[in-house]
PDB file of C-alpha atoms in Angstrom:
ATOM      1  CA  ASN A   1     149.760  68.810  76.420  1.00  0.00           C
ATOM      2  CA  GLY A   2     146.839  69.255  74.224  1.00  0.00           C
ATOM      3  CA  HIS A   3     143.329  68.305  73.785  1.00  0.00           C
ATOM      4  CA  LEU A   4     141.774  64.871  74.860  1.00  0.00           C
ATOM      5  CA  HIS A   5     141.205  62.511  71.910  1.00  0.00           C
ATOM      6  CA  ILE A   6     139.087  59.415  71.028  1.00  0.00           C
ATOM      7  CA  GLY A   7     142.020  57.422  72.601  1.00  0.00           C
ATOM      8  CA  HIS A   8     141.709  59.008  75.833  1.00  0.00           C
ATOM      9  CA  ALA A   9     137.828  58.347  75.936  1.00  0.00           C
ATOM     10  CA  PHE A  10     138.655  54.707  74.873  1.00  0.00           C
ATOM     11  CA  SER A  11     140.936  53.971  77.873  1.00  0.00           C
ATOM     12  CA  LEU A  12     138.761  55.869  80.070  1.00  0.00           C
ATOM     13  CA  THR A  13     135.620  54.021  79.167  1.00  0.00           C
ATOM     14  CA  LYS A  14     136.798  50.975  81.047  1.00  0.00           C
ATOM     15  CA  ALA A  15     136.997  52.581  84.426  1.00  0.00           C
ATOM     16  CA  ILE A  16     134.178  54.736  83.671  1.00  0.00           C
ATOM     17  CA  PHE A  17     131.949  51.325  82.960  1.00  0.00           C
ATOM     18  CA  ARG A  18     133.438  49.751  86.094  1.00  0.00           C
ATOM     19  CA  ALA A  19     132.704  52.611  88.357  1.00  0.00           C
ATOM     20  CA  GLN A  20     129.133  53.195  87.050  1.00  0.00           C
ATOM     21  CA  TYR A  21     128.349  49.317  87.211  1.00  0.00           C
ATOM     22  CA  GLU A  22     129.392  49.478  91.075  1.00  0.00           C
ATOM     23  CA  ARG A  23     127.128  52.417  91.629  1.00  0.00           C
ATOM     24  CA  HIS A  24     124.411  50.707  90.394  1.00  0.00           C
ATOM     25  CA  GLN A  25     124.990  47.744  92.903  1.00  0.00           C
ATOM     26  CA  GLY A  26     124.565  50.380  95.655  1.00  0.00           C
ATOM     27  CA  LYS A  27     128.357  50.894  96.248  1.00  0.00           C
ATOM     28  CA  ASN A  28     129.749  54.515  97.265  1.00  0.00           C
ATOM     29  CA  VAL A  29     132.309  54.689  94.128  1.00  0.00           C
ATOM     30  CA  LEU A  30     135.368  57.170  94.324  1.00  0.00           C
ATOM     31  CA  PHE A  31     136.763  57.801  91.361  1.00  0.00           C
ATOM     32  CA  PRO A  32     138.959  60.452  91.170  1.00  0.00           C
ATOM     33  CA  PHE A  33     140.989  62.049  88.148  1.00  0.00           C
ATOM     34  CA  ALA A  34     144.381  63.663  87.575  1.00  0.00           C
ATOM     35  CA  PHE A  35     146.139  65.341  84.744  1.00  0.00           C
ATOM     36  CA  HIS A  36     149.818  64.076  84.275  1.00  0.00           C
ATOM     37  CA  CYS A  37     151.916  66.915  83.285  1.00  0.00           C
ATOM     38  CA  THR A  38     155.386  65.799  84.610  1.00  0.00           C
ATOM     39  CA  GLY A  39     157.981  65.268  82.087  1.00  0.00           C
ATOM     40  CA  MET A  40     159.576  66.429  79.099  1.00  0.00           C
ATOM     41  CA  PRO A  41     156.953  66.334  76.284  1.00  0.00           C
ATOM     42  CA  ILE A  42     155.808  70.009  77.031  1.00  0.00           C
ATOM     43  CA  GLN A  43     158.795  71.386  77.645  1.00  0.00           C
ATOM     44  CA  ALA A  44     159.894  70.383  74.566  1.00  0.00           C
ATOM     45  CA  ALA A  45     156.904  71.463  72.667  1.00  0.00           C
ATOM     46  CA  ALA A  46     157.444  74.851  74.065  1.00  0.00           C
ATOM     47  CA  ASN A  47     161.180  74.946  73.256  1.00  0.00           C
ATOM     48  CA  LYS A  48     160.398  74.100  69.359  1.00  0.00           C
ATOM     49  CA  LEU A  49     157.537  76.764  69.511  1.00  0.00           C
ATOM     50  CA  LYS A  50     159.938  79.290  70.976  1.00  0.00           C
ATOM     51  CA  ASP A  51     162.377  78.609  68.012  1.00  0.00           C
ATOM     52  CA  GLU A  52     160.043  78.651  65.269  1.00  0.00           C
ATOM     53  CA  ILE A  53     158.626  82.014  66.215  1.00  0.00           C
ATOM     54  CA  GLU A  54     162.661  83.370  66.903  1.00  0.00           C
ATOM     55  CA  THR A  55     163.310  81.746  63.564  1.00  0.00           C
ATOM     56  CA  TYR A  56     160.322  82.631  61.266  1.00  0.00           C
ATOM     57  CA  GLY A  57     158.867  85.142  62.746  1.00  0.00           C
ATOM     58  CA  ASN A  58     155.285  85.793  64.823  1.00  0.00           C
ATOM     59  CA  PRO A  59     152.823  84.667  63.502  1.00  0.00           C
ATOM     60  CA  PRO A  60     155.799  82.361  61.656  1.00  0.00           C
ATOM     61  CA  LYS A  61     156.178  82.345  57.594  1.00  0.00           C
ATOM     62  CA  PHE A  62     157.535  78.639  57.136  1.00  0.00           C
ATOM     63  CA  PRO A  63     159.296  77.913  54.249  1.00  0.00           C
ATOM     64  CA  GLU A  64     157.210  74.938  53.158  1.00  0.00           C
ATOM     65  CA  GLU A  65     154.471  77.396  52.425  1.00  0.00           C
ATOM     66  CA  ASP A  66     155.973  77.898  49.275  1.00  0.00           C
ATOM     67  CA  PRO A  67     154.768  74.847  46.990  1.00  0.00           C
ATOM     68  CA  GLU A  68     157.969  73.866  45.307  1.00  0.00           C
ATOM     69  CA  VAL A  69     160.075  74.377  48.618  1.00  0.00           C
ATOM     70  CA  ARG A  70     157.414  71.949  50.221  1.00  0.00           C
ATOM     71  CA  ALA A  71     157.606  69.346  47.579  1.00  0.00           C
ATOM     72  CA  LYS A  72     161.371  69.291  47.711  1.00  0.00           C
ATOM     73  CA  MET A  73     161.240  69.243  51.533  1.00  0.00           C
ATOM     74  CA  GLU A  74     159.037  66.242  51.372  1.00  0.00           C
ATOM     75  CA  ALA A  75     161.015  64.290  48.681  1.00  0.00           C
ATOM     76  CA  GLU A  76     163.865  64.648  51.026  1.00  0.00           C
ATOM     77  CA  ILE A  77     162.308  63.574  54.117  1.00  0.00           C
ATOM     78  CA  ALA A  78     160.779  60.461  51.939  1.00  0.00           C
ATOM     79  CA  ALA A  79     164.100  59.604  50.709  1.00  0.00           C
ATOM     80  CA  ALA A  80     165.642  59.810  54.277  1.00  0.00           C
ATOM     81  CA  LYS A  81     162.764  57.683  55.586  1.00  0.00           C
ATOM     82  CA  ALA A  82     163.155  55.158  52.972  1.00  0.00           C
ATOM     83  CA  ALA A  83     167.031  54.929  53.110  1.00  0.00           C
ATOM     84  CA  LYS A  84     166.704  54.527  57.249  1.00  0.00           C
ATOM     85  CA  ALA A  85     164.013  51.526  56.586  1.00  0.00           C
ATOM     86  CA  ALA A  86     166.060  49.797  54.252  1.00  0.00           C
ATOM     87  CA  ALA A  87     169.235  50.109  56.800  1.00  0.00           C
ATOM     88  CA  SER A  88     166.939  49.202  59.860  1.00  0.00           C
ATOM     89  CA  GLU A  89     167.196  45.436  61.195  1.00  0.00           C
ATOM     90  CA  ASN A  90     163.937  45.461  62.583  1.00  0.00           C
ATOM     91  CA  LYS A  91     161.671  45.610  59.530  1.00  0.00           C
ATOM     92  CA  ALA A  92     158.488  44.838  61.876  1.00  0.00           C
ATOM     93  CA  LYS A  93     158.938  48.042  63.739  1.00  0.00           C
ATOM     94  CA  GLY A  94     157.559  51.122  61.965  1.00  0.00           C
ATOM     95  CA  GLY A  95     160.098  54.200  61.541  1.00  0.00           C
ATOM     96  CA  LYS A  96     157.459  56.767  61.736  1.00  0.00           C
ATOM     97  CA  THR A  97     157.234  59.141  64.862  1.00  0.00           C
ATOM     98  CA  LYS A  98     153.731  59.776  66.599  1.00  0.00           C
ATOM     99  CA  LEU A  99     153.313  63.168  65.291  1.00  0.00           C
ATOM    100  CA  VAL A 100     154.229  61.685  61.794  1.00  0.00           C
ATOM    101  CA  GLN A 101     151.673  59.210  62.247  1.00  0.00           C
ATOM    102  CA  LYS A 102     148.979  61.798  63.301  1.00  0.00           C
ATOM    103  CA  THR A 103     149.655  64.334  60.543  1.00  0.00           C
ATOM    104  CA  GLY A 104     150.522  62.292  57.734  1.00  0.00           C
ATOM    105  CA  THR A 105     153.456  64.291  56.729  1.00  0.00           C
ATOM    106  CA  GLY A 106     157.157  64.816  57.964  1.00  0.00           C
ATOM    107  CA  ILE A 107     157.028  68.589  57.883  1.00  0.00           C
ATOM    108  CA  VAL A 108     155.595  69.211  61.675  1.00  0.00           C
ATOM    109  CA  ARG A 109     155.394  72.388  63.118  1.00  0.00           C
ATOM    110  CA  GLN A 110     154.255  73.284  66.894  1.00  0.00           C
ATOM    111  CA  TRP A 111     152.663  76.381  65.677  1.00  0.00           C
ATOM    112  CA  ASN A 112     150.300  74.389  63.033  1.00  0.00           C
ATOM    113  CA  ILE A 113     149.649  71.971  65.726  1.00  0.00           C
ATOM    114  CA  LEU A 114     148.439  74.595  68.312  1.00  0.00           C
ATOM    115  CA  ALA A 115     146.480  76.376  65.624  1.00  0.00           C
ATOM    116  CA  LYS A 116     144.286  73.346  65.512  1.00  0.00           C
ATOM    117  CA  MET A 117     143.419  73.887  69.311  1.00  0.00           C
ATOM    118  CA  VAL A 118     144.149  77.441  70.118  1.00  0.00           C
ATOM    119  CA  PRO A 119     143.106  80.797  68.487  1.00  0.00           C
ATOM    120  CA  PRO A 120     146.198  82.189  66.565  1.00  0.00           C
ATOM    121  CA  ASP A 121     146.810  85.010  68.959  1.00  0.00           C
ATOM    122  CA  GLU A 122     147.139  83.201  71.793  1.00  0.00           C
ATOM    123  CA  ILE A 123     149.685  80.729  70.289  1.00  0.00           C
ATOM    124  CA  PRO A 124     152.863  82.893  71.537  1.00  0.00           C
ATOM    125  CA  GLN A 125     152.099  82.333  75.216  1.00  0.00           C
ATOM    126  CA  PHE A 126     152.516  78.681  74.976  1.00  0.00           C
ATOM    127  CA  VAL A 127     156.424  79.092  74.776  1.00  0.00           C
ATOM    128  CA  ASP A 128     156.050  79.342  78.524  1.00  0.00           C
ATOM    129  CA  PRO A 129     155.706  75.354  79.592  1.00  0.00           C
ATOM    130  CA  TYR A 130     153.714  76.734  82.377  1.00  0.00           C
ATOM    131  CA  HIS A 131     150.988  78.232  80.654  1.00  0.00           C
ATOM    132  CA  TRP A 132     150.061  74.599  79.081  1.00  0.00           C
ATOM    133  CA  LEU A 133     149.217  73.568  82.763  1.00  0.00           C
ATOM    134  CA  SER A 134     146.747  76.105  83.324  1.00  0.00           C
ATOM    135  CA  TYR A 135     145.176  76.098  79.596  1.00  0.00           C
ATOM    136  CA  PHE A 136     144.493  72.501  78.703  1.00  0.00           C
ATOM    137  CA  PRO A 137     143.825  70.785  81.847  1.00  0.00           C
ATOM    138  CA  PRO A 138     140.111  72.796  82.239  1.00  0.00           C
ATOM    139  CA  ILE A 139     139.254  71.874  78.910  1.00  0.00           C
ATOM    140  CA  GLY A 140     140.029  68.374  79.493  1.00  0.00           C
ATOM    141  CA  VAL A 141     137.456  68.789  82.567  1.00  0.00           C
ATOM    142  CA  GLU A 142     134.898  70.141  80.630  1.00  0.00           C
ATOM    143  CA  HIS A 143     135.217  67.595  77.855  1.00  0.00           C
ATOM    144  CA  LEU A 144     135.254  64.870  80.388  1.00  0.00           C
ATOM    145  CA  LYS A 145     132.131  66.132  82.146  1.00  0.00           C
ATOM    146  CA  ASN A 146     130.158  66.374  78.674  1.00  0.00           C
ATOM    147  CA  PHE A 147     131.547  62.536  78.062  1.00  0.00           C
ATOM    148  CA  GLY A 148     129.404  61.752  81.263  1.00  0.00           C
ATOM    149  CA  SER A 149     132.558  60.350  83.044  1.00  0.00           C
ATOM    150  CA  GLY A 150     131.227  60.200  86.659  1.00  0.00           C
ATOM    151  CA  VAL A 151     134.363  61.943  88.066  1.00  0.00           C
ATOM    152  CA  ASP A 152     134.605  63.244  91.773  1.00  0.00           C
ATOM    153  CA  TRP A 153     136.214  66.655  90.292  1.00  0.00           C
ATOM    154  CA  ARG A 154     136.814  67.937  93.965  1.00  0.00           C
ATOM    155  CA  ARG A 155     139.615  65.434  94.013  1.00  0.00           C
ATOM    156  CA  ALA A 156     141.103  66.193  90.354  1.00  0.00           C
ATOM    157  CA  PHE A 157     144.362  67.797  90.291  1.00  0.00           C
ATOM    158  CA  ILE A 158     147.680  68.139  88.205  1.00  0.00           C
ATOM    159  CA  THR A 159     150.975  66.732  88.749  1.00  0.00           C
ATOM    160  CA  THR A 160     154.695  68.730  88.928  1.00  0.00           C
ATOM    161  CA  ALA A 161     155.706  71.451  91.720  1.00  0.00           C
ATOM    162  CA  VAL A 162     152.858  73.722  90.582  1.00  0.00           C
ATOM    163  CA  ASN A 163     150.827  71.782  92.660  1.00  0.00           C
ATOM    164  CA  PRO A 164     152.446  72.225  96.095  1.00  0.00           C
ATOM    165  CA  TYR A 165     150.086  69.364  97.684  1.00  0.00           C
ATOM    166  CA  TYR A 166     151.301  66.926  94.906  1.00  0.00           C
ATOM    167  CA  ASP A 167     154.782  68.000  95.221  1.00  0.00           C
ATOM    168  CA  ALA A 168     154.978  67.812  99.121  1.00  0.00           C
ATOM    169  CA  PHE A 169     153.723  64.199  98.844  1.00  0.00           C
ATOM    170  CA  ILE A 170     156.142  63.146  96.132  1.00  0.00           C
ATOM    171  CA  ARG A 171     158.861  64.681  98.371  1.00  0.00           C
ATOM    172  CA  TRP A 172     157.443  62.816 101.400  1.00  0.00           C
ATOM    173  CA  GLN A 173     157.293  59.646  99.499  1.00  0.00           C
ATOM    174  CA  PHE A 174     160.829  59.610  98.238  1.00  0.00           C
ATOM    175  CA  GLU A 175     162.408  61.054 101.424  1.00  0.00           C
ATOM    176  CA  THR A 176     160.629  57.998 103.410  1.00  0.00           C
ATOM    177  CA  LEU A 177     162.186  55.436 101.121  1.00  0.00           C
ATOM    178  CA  LYS A 178     165.451  56.852 100.994  1.00  0.00           C
ATOM    179  CA  ALA A 179     165.626  57.054 104.749  1.00  0.00           C
ATOM    180  CA  LYS A 180     164.521  53.403 104.528  1.00  0.00           C
ATOM    181  CA  ASN A 181     167.420  52.658 101.984  1.00  0.00           C
ATOM    182  CA  LYS A 182     164.752  51.516  99.570  1.00  0.00           C
ATOM    183  CA  VAL A 183     166.085  53.851  96.866  1.00  0.00           C
ATOM    184  CA  LEU A 184     169.870  54.777  96.033  1.00  0.00           C
ATOM    185  CA  PHE A 185     171.561  57.581  94.084  1.00  0.00           C
ATOM    186  CA  GLY A 186     173.336  56.403  91.394  1.00  0.00           C
ATOM    187  CA  LYS A 187     174.351  56.682  87.766  1.00  0.00           C
ATOM    188  CA  ARG A 188     173.572  54.544  84.746  1.00  0.00           C
ATOM    189  CA  ASN A 189     173.348  54.942  80.883  1.00  0.00           C
ATOM    190  CA  ASN A 190     170.561  57.046  79.604  1.00  0.00           C
ATOM    191  CA  VAL A 191     169.362  58.829  76.382  1.00  0.00           C
ATOM    192  CA  TYR A 192     170.514  62.221  77.179  1.00  0.00           C
ATOM    193  CA  SER A 193     168.711  65.595  75.779  1.00  0.00           C
ATOM    194  CA  LEU A 194     171.439  68.126  75.293  1.00  0.00           C
ATOM    195  CA  VAL A 195     168.895  70.583  74.665  1.00  0.00           C
ATOM    196  CA  ASP A 196     167.026  70.350  77.857  1.00  0.00           C
ATOM    197  CA  GLY A 197     169.875  69.256  79.905  1.00  0.00           C
ATOM    198  CA  GLN A 198     168.530  66.065  81.287  1.00  0.00           C
ATOM    199  CA  VAL A 199     167.516  62.409  80.919  1.00  0.00           C
ATOM    200  CA  CYS A 200     165.046  61.892  78.070  1.00  0.00           C
ATOM    201  CA  ALA A 201     162.822  58.814  78.862  1.00  0.00           C
ATOM    202  CA  ASP A 202     161.032  56.755  76.385  1.00  0.00           C
ATOM    203  CA  HIS A 203     157.802  58.608  76.301  1.00  0.00           C
ATOM    204  CA  ASP A 204     159.438  62.032  76.421  1.00  0.00           C
ATOM    205  CA  ARG A 205     160.815  62.148  72.909  1.00  0.00           C
ATOM    206  CA  SER A 206     158.831  63.849  69.970  1.00  0.00           C
ATOM    207  CA  GLU A 207     161.116  61.104  67.874  1.00  0.00           C
ATOM    208  CA  GLY A 208     163.247  58.010  68.649  1.00  0.00           C
ATOM    209  CA  GLU A 209     160.935  55.933  70.643  1.00  0.00           C
ATOM    210  CA  GLY A 210     162.039  52.600  71.517  1.00  0.00           C
ATOM    211  CA  VAL A 211     165.768  53.633  71.131  1.00  0.00           C
ATOM    212  CA  GLY A 212     168.008  52.591  74.076  1.00  0.00           C
ATOM    213  CA  PRO A 213     171.680  53.625  75.027  1.00  0.00           C
ATOM    214  CA  GLN A 214     174.282  51.648  72.635  1.00  0.00           C
ATOM    215  CA  GLU A 215     177.544  50.821  73.921  1.00  0.00           C
ATOM    216  CA  TYR A 216     180.926  51.668  71.180  1.00  0.00           C
ATOM    217  CA  VAL A 217     183.950  51.030  71.885  1.00  0.00           C
ATOM    218  CA  LEU A 218     186.708  53.721  70.535  1.00  0.00           C
ATOM    219  CA  ILE A 219     189.835  52.185  69.157  1.00  0.00           C
ATOM    220  CA  LYS A 220     192.486  54.455  69.859  1.00  0.00           C
ATOM    221  CA  LEU A 221     195.128  54.495  66.978  1.00  0.00           C
ATOM    222  CA  GLN A 222     198.050  56.777  67.697  1.00  0.00           C
ATOM    223  CA  VAL A 223     199.080  59.377  64.809  1.00  0.00           C
ATOM    224  CA  LEU A 224     202.977  59.114  64.495  1.00  0.00           C
ATOM    225  CA  PRO A 225     205.373  61.873  63.542  1.00  0.00           C
ATOM    226  CA  ILE A 226     205.242  62.439  59.758  1.00  0.00           C
ATOM    227  CA  GLU A 227     208.864  61.916  58.402  1.00  0.00           C
ATOM    228  CA  GLU A 228     207.756  63.111  54.724  1.00  0.00           C
ATOM    229  CA  ASP A 229     204.953  65.084  53.469  1.00  0.00           C
ATOM    230  CA  LYS A 230     206.651  66.404  50.012  1.00  0.00           C
ATOM    231  CA  ASN A 231     203.073  67.197  48.731  1.00  0.00           C
ATOM    232  CA  GLY A 232     201.681  69.063  52.076  1.00  0.00           C
ATOM    233  CA  ARG A 233     198.548  66.625  52.191  1.00  0.00           C
ATOM    234  CA  HIS A 234     199.433  66.282  55.988  1.00  0.00           C
ATOM    235  CA  ALA A 235     200.320  69.496  57.137  1.00  0.00           C
ATOM    236  CA  LYS A 236     197.119  69.766  59.282  1.00  0.00           C
ATOM    237  CA  MET A 237     198.137  66.704  61.197  1.00  0.00           C
ATOM    238  CA  ALA A 238     201.749  67.566  61.338  1.00  0.00           C
ATOM    239  CA  LYS A 239     200.843  71.118  62.928  1.00  0.00           C
ATOM    240  CA  LEU A 240     198.650  69.103  65.924  1.00  0.00           C
ATOM    241  CA  LEU A 241     201.721  66.738  66.395  1.00  0.00           C
ATOM    242  CA  GLU A 242     203.775  69.902  66.859  1.00  0.00           C
ATOM    243  CA  GLN A 243     201.884  70.835  69.940  1.00  0.00           C
ATOM    244  CA  GLY A 244     203.264  68.075  72.140  1.00  0.00           C
ATOM    245  CA  LYS A 245     199.512  66.055  72.437  1.00  0.00           C
ATOM    246  CA  LYS A 246     199.059  62.739  71.648  1.00  0.00           C
ATOM    247  CA  VAL A 247     196.832  62.365  68.606  1.00  0.00           C
ATOM    248  CA  PHE A 248     194.535  59.555  67.941  1.00  0.00           C
ATOM    249  CA  LEU A 249     192.467  58.528  65.212  1.00  0.00           C
ATOM    250  CA  VAL A 250     189.256  56.938  67.144  1.00  0.00           C
ATOM    251  CA  PRO A 251     187.023  54.618  65.154  1.00  0.00           C
ATOM    252  CA  ALA A 252     184.206  53.339  66.935  1.00  0.00           C
ATOM    253  CA  THR A 253     183.246  49.582  66.998  1.00  0.00           C
ATOM    254  CA  LEU A 254     180.319  47.530  68.335  1.00  0.00           C
ATOM    255  CA  ARG A 255     182.733  44.255  67.860  1.00  0.00           C
ATOM    256  CA  PRO A 256     186.200  45.307  69.787  1.00  0.00           C
ATOM    257  CA  GLU A 257     186.884  41.857  69.942  1.00  0.00           C
ATOM    258  CA  THR A 258     187.375  41.489  66.092  1.00  0.00           C
ATOM    259  CA  MET A 259     189.973  44.209  66.289  1.00  0.00           C
ATOM    260  CA  TYR A 260     192.835  42.142  67.003  1.00  0.00           C
ATOM    261  CA  GLY A 261     195.286  41.553  63.992  1.00  0.00           C
ATOM    262  CA  GLN A 262     193.934  44.372  62.050  1.00  0.00           C
ATOM    263  CA  THR A 263     196.557  46.307  59.975  1.00  0.00           C
ATOM    264  CA  ASN A 264     194.667  49.047  58.387  1.00  0.00           C
ATOM    265  CA  CYS A 265     192.283  51.959  59.251  1.00  0.00           C
ATOM    266  CA  PHE A 266     190.336  53.072  56.380  1.00  0.00           C
ATOM    267  CA  VAL A 267     189.289  56.949  56.595  1.00  0.00           C
ATOM    268  CA  LEU A 268     186.104  58.072  54.709  1.00  0.00           C
ATOM    269  CA  PRO A 269     187.235  60.451  51.884  1.00  0.00           C
ATOM    270  CA  ASP A 270     184.363  62.773  51.971  1.00  0.00           C
ATOM    271  CA  GLY A 271     184.120  62.407  55.846  1.00  0.00           C
ATOM    272  CA  ASP A 272     184.035  65.623  58.044  1.00  0.00           C
ATOM    273  CA  TYR A 273     186.372  65.139  60.737  1.00  0.00           C
ATOM    274  CA  GLY A 274     187.706  67.500  63.402  1.00  0.00           C
ATOM    275  CA  ALA A 275     190.436  67.547  65.999  1.00  0.00           C
ATOM    276  CA  TYR A 276     188.914  67.484  69.633  1.00  0.00           C
ATOM    277  CA  TYR A 277     191.031  68.181  72.757  1.00  0.00           C
ATOM    278  CA  VAL A 278     189.996  65.532  75.820  1.00  0.00           C
ATOM    279  CA  ASP A 279     190.815  67.098  78.850  1.00  0.00           C
ATOM    280  CA  ALA A 280     190.270  64.151  80.900  1.00  0.00           C
ATOM    281  CA  THR A 281     193.527  62.465  79.346  1.00  0.00           C
ATOM    282  CA  ASP A 282     195.264  65.084  77.853  1.00  0.00           C
ATOM    283  CA  GLU A 283     194.924  63.940  74.112  1.00  0.00           C
ATOM    284  CA  VAL A 284     193.581  64.755  70.754  1.00  0.00           C
ATOM    285  CA  PHE A 285     191.006  62.963  69.223  1.00  0.00           C
ATOM    286  CA  ILE A 286     190.301  62.943  65.725  1.00  0.00           C
ATOM    287  CA  MET A 287     186.439  62.076  65.128  1.00  0.00           C
ATOM    288  CA  SER A 288     183.285  63.730  63.551  1.00  0.00           C
ATOM    289  CA  ALA A 289     181.250  66.299  65.182  1.00  0.00           C
ATOM    290  CA  ARG A 290     178.653  64.131  65.819  1.00  0.00           C
ATOM    291  CA  SER A 291     181.015  61.477  67.743  1.00  0.00           C
ATOM    292  CA  ALA A 292     182.488  64.301  69.802  1.00  0.00           C
ATOM    293  CA  ARG A 293     179.194  65.468  70.670  1.00  0.00           C
ATOM    294  CA  GLY A 294     178.140  62.202  72.169  1.00  0.00           C
ATOM    295  CA  PHE A 295     181.457  61.363  73.586  1.00  0.00           C
ATOM    296  CA  SER A 296     181.167  64.667  75.558  1.00  0.00           C
ATOM    297  CA  CYS A 297     178.171  63.258  77.598  1.00  0.00           C
ATOM    298  CA  GLN A 298     180.336  60.275  78.909  1.00  0.00           C
ATOM    299  CA  MET A 299     181.676  59.868  82.386  1.00  0.00           C
ATOM    300  CA  TYR A 300     185.314  59.371  82.506  1.00  0.00           C
ATOM    301  CA  LYS A 301     187.188  56.990  85.042  1.00  0.00           C
ATOM    302  CA  GLY A 302     190.875  56.857  85.205  1.00  0.00           C
TER     303      GLY A 302
END
């Protein structure tokens, strides 16, 4: 999804040295090479670029181009980063994303990243993820030739269904394994991308690498009819109860075994809560929008 860098060269030297050594021993060495384009990084980058163009224009005029706005944005990012670091239990693991580590700032724009590798008038073409597959691999081949890699480029290819030969091989591989009951279809807990509508693997994310699924238990606390409300403080809740649905406050916990015997539920005074209808159980849950979004991705077993 971009130009090859010194890290690629460093990793490749191990294979190059071994291949060249064996050639000097008089052996016939096959050294193929391919470009791994499967996964979500390219699609995510294309989506981000599309959003930037739609939001800020073409070419985009980013708000941080104003020095005062940029200083404010960087201060907010630094404060959020400090708060996250203070709350983190794992002090040894850095909280920076790959892009932040490379750019040195928390303000990362896909347009600016591409501007370092692509002529500005060509950048809008990269809203199409397939354009990435035709643009960068040939440049990578040229760079590797200049690096003296000694690759047999007649056997080079890219992954994904864009390459019908590779696609046919992968299909044959999985169909064969399935026929032998070596692979099964099922479900498991995963990190899911609402934007892309699919599972988001560890190295497919622009941030949050190393984060796995976290199991929470919701404690259903039923809201009882309000007998007296002189000040009208509970008018919204009373209106919900009039609809005939059971209404529950649903605090989440990582330690459900500690819930036994508790008598009080404290609601965050400045919290932003909503009433969400759960069609699977025909009930109404009072929770935050963030909780409801995560809850909507869960599977229900009655």
